[in-house]
Short mmCIF file of C-alpha atoms in Angstrom, two decimals:
data_model
loop_
_atom_site.label_atom_id
_atom_site.label_comp_id
_atom_site.label_asym_id
_atom_site.label_seq_id
_atom_site.Cartn_x
_atom_site.Cartn_y
_atom_site.Cartn_z
CA MET A 1335 13.11 -12.18 -20.27
CA THR A 1336 11.05 -13.14 -22.53
CA LEU A 1337 8.32 -10.49 -23.03
CA GLU A 1338 4.94 -11.29 -21.46
CA ILE A 1339 7.37 -11.83 -18.35
CA LEU A 1340 7.92 -8.04 -19.18
CA LYS A 1341 4.36 -6.98 -19.76
CA ILE A 1342 3.68 -9.10 -16.23
CA LYS A 1343 6.49 -7.10 -14.07
CA GLU A 1344 4.78 -3.83 -16.15
CA GLU A 1345 0.96 -4.94 -14.95
CA LEU A 1346 2.42 -5.50 -11.21
CA ARG A 1347 3.89 -1.87 -11.14
CA THR A 1348 1.16 -0.57 -12.77
CA LEU A 1349 -0.94 -2.07 -9.80
CA ILE A 1350 1.30 -1.24 -6.59
CA ASP A 1351 1.32 2.11 -8.46
CA ALA A 1352 -2.01 2.56 -8.48
CA TYR A 1353 -2.47 1.76 -4.76
CA ALA A 1354 0.29 4.30 -4.24
CA SER A 1355 -1.66 7.21 -6.11
CA LEU A 1356 -5.10 6.05 -5.57
CA GLY A 1357 -4.25 6.41 -1.87
CA ASP A 1358 -2.94 9.92 -2.37
CA GLU A 1359 -6.03 10.92 -3.56
CA LYS A 1360 -8.39 9.43 -1.06
CA LYS A 1361 -10.00 7.21 -3.51
CA ILE A 1362 -10.63 4.44 -0.96
CA SER A 1363 -13.19 2.30 -3.11
CA GLN A 1364 -11.14 2.60 -6.26
CA VAL A 1365 -7.90 1.21 -3.97
CA MET A 1366 -10.48 -1.69 -2.99
CA ASP A 1367 -10.76 -2.75 -6.31
CA LEU A 1368 -7.15 -3.16 -6.29
CA PHE A 1369 -7.21 -6.21 -3.85
CA THR A 1370 -9.30 -10.02 -3.90
CA PRO A 1371 -12.63 -9.88 -2.11
CA ASP A 1372 -10.80 -12.04 0.41
CA MET A 1373 -7.55 -10.05 0.84
CA ASN A 1374 -5.54 -9.64 4.06
CA TYR A 1375 -3.40 -6.23 5.09
CA ASN A 1376 -1.11 -6.54 8.15
CA VAL A 1377 0.70 -3.28 9.38
CA TYR A 1378 3.94 -3.41 11.45
CA MET A 1379 5.86 -0.68 13.09
CA ASN A 1380 8.97 -1.29 14.56
CA ASN A 1381 8.77 -5.20 14.28
CA VAL A 1382 4.98 -5.12 16.62
CA LEU A 1383 1.71 -6.03 14.52
CA ILE A 1384 -0.64 -2.85 14.91
CA SER A 1385 -2.69 -3.68 12.53
CA SER A 1386 -4.63 -7.00 10.72
CA VAL A 1387 -7.60 -6.91 8.33
CA SER A 1388 -9.23 -10.02 6.42
CA GLY A 1389 -11.59 -9.10 3.51
CA ARG A 1390 -11.85 -6.08 1.74
CA GLU A 1391 -15.53 -4.82 3.50
CA ASN A 1392 -13.48 -4.68 6.50
CA MET A 1393 -10.10 -3.33 5.04
CA GLU A 1394 -12.84 -0.41 2.94
CA LYS A 1395 -14.16 0.34 6.57
CA ASP A 1396 -10.79 0.89 7.96
CA PHE A 1397 -9.05 2.62 5.38
CA ASN A 1398 -12.21 5.51 5.35
CA LYS A 1399 -11.64 5.93 9.06
CA HIS A 1400 -7.54 6.66 8.34
CA ALA A 1401 -8.48 8.77 4.95
CA SER A 1402 -10.76 10.82 7.38
CA GLU A 1403 -7.86 11.58 10.27
CA VAL A 1404 -5.33 12.68 7.50
CA LYS A 1405 -5.28 15.73 5.33
CA THR A 1406 -3.06 14.65 3.04
CA TYR A 1407 -1.10 11.49 1.89
CA PHE A 1408 1.63 11.47 -0.40
CA THR A 1409 3.36 8.79 -1.32
CA MET A 1410 6.79 7.39 -3.22
CA ASN A 1411 7.55 3.99 -4.97
CA GLY A 1412 10.90 3.06 -5.43
CA GLN A 1413 12.20 0.00 -6.09
CA HIS A 1414 9.97 -3.56 -7.32
CA GLN A 1415 10.94 -7.16 -7.69
CA VAL A 1416 9.12 -10.01 -8.38
CA GLU A 1417 8.53 -13.58 -8.81
CA ILE A 1418 6.29 -14.69 -11.09
CA GLY A 1419 3.84 -18.14 -11.24
CA ASP A 1420 1.58 -19.40 -13.81
CA ALA A 1421 -1.38 -17.22 -12.08
CA THR A 1422 0.44 -16.09 -9.13
CA ALA A 1423 3.52 -13.83 -8.39
CA LYS A 1424 5.01 -12.21 -5.22
CA GLY A 1425 6.73 -9.16 -4.77
CA ILE A 1426 8.63 -6.69 -2.77
CA SER A 1427 8.66 -2.81 -3.03
CA PHE A 1428 9.82 0.21 -1.24
CA SER A 1429 7.98 3.42 -0.36
CA GLN A 1430 8.77 7.11 0.91
CA LEU A 1431 4.53 7.60 2.32
CA LYS A 1432 4.02 11.23 4.15
CA MET A 1433 0.68 12.04 6.00
CA ILE A 1434 -0.08 15.39 7.54
CA ARG A 1435 -2.96 15.18 10.51
CA GLU A 1436 -4.25 18.05 12.42
CA ASN A 1437 -3.11 18.56 16.15
CA ASP A 1438 -3.93 20.77 18.55
CA GLY A 1439 -4.17 23.49 15.17
CA LYS A 1440 -0.61 22.60 14.05
CA ASP A 1441 0.06 20.43 11.18
CA ILE A 1442 2.08 17.54 11.62
CA LEU A 1443 4.06 15.57 9.13
CA SER A 1444 4.14 11.47 10.00
CA ASP A 1445 7.17 10.37 7.61
CA TYR A 1446 7.48 7.26 7.15
CA SER A 1447 9.97 4.54 5.02
CA VAL A 1448 8.14 1.37 4.14
CA LYS A 1449 8.78 -2.13 3.29
CA TYR A 1450 5.60 -4.35 1.77
CA GLU A 1451 5.51 -7.50 0.99
CA ASP A 1452 2.98 -8.79 -1.13
CA LYS A 1453 0.75 -11.93 -2.94
CA TYR A 1454 -0.96 -11.21 -6.33
CA ILE A 1455 -3.63 -13.88 -7.65
CA PHE A 1456 -4.45 -12.44 -11.93
CA LYS A 1457 -8.05 -13.36 -11.44
CA ASP A 1458 -10.54 -11.94 -14.46
CA GLY A 1459 -8.13 -11.00 -17.01
CA LYS A 1460 -6.09 -8.70 -14.23
CA TRP A 1461 -3.64 -8.65 -11.38
CA LEU A 1462 -4.78 -7.98 -7.87
CA ILE A 1463 -3.55 -8.31 -4.34
CA LYS A 1464 -4.63 -10.80 -2.23
CA GLU A 1465 -1.63 -10.13 0.77
CA ARG A 1466 -0.01 -7.22 1.83
CA ILE A 1467 2.27 -7.34 5.02
CA GLY A 1468 3.55 -3.47 5.07
CA TYR A 1469 6.90 -3.01 7.65
CA PHE A 1470 6.91 0.87 8.44
CA LEU A 1471 10.73 0.60 8.98
CA ILE A 1472 11.95 4.00 10.09
CA ILE A 1473 9.22 6.73 11.34
CA GLU A 1474 9.50 10.38 11.49
CA THR A 1475 6.89 12.69 12.93
CA ARG A 1476 7.33 16.30 13.46
CA THR A 1477 5.13 19.55 13.13
CA LEU A 1478 5.82 21.42 10.02
CA THR A 1479 6.31 25.15 10.15
CA ASN A 1480 4.69 27.01 7.49
#
């Protein structure tokens, strides 16, 4: 493995970690900067497509709406595997994502185990996400008792 490949792998890992960290902090406009303007993002839950959005502007609207409904996000990224081409790459990553929403005065925790399939593009000196598919594989919801 060359030094250049290791550098690209680190840059791609930093990209997906930034997606998680900025999302957890609800810095939606900064999350959008991680995507190409013509991006596509699909979400599957239990193998059913529940959301499909194209274009950064549309995704920003969706993410802002979602963030307004969530009190707290917490994401922990796991393994990240990539295949690197010339100015493109493909990646698979796994995340544990927790969200707290309020319902009838109670905090509800949704705990998701997610597999992401990404396509990346190197443009203007940085890596961006062009396509992301989120497969929410395990979903658990419960009321928190504080």
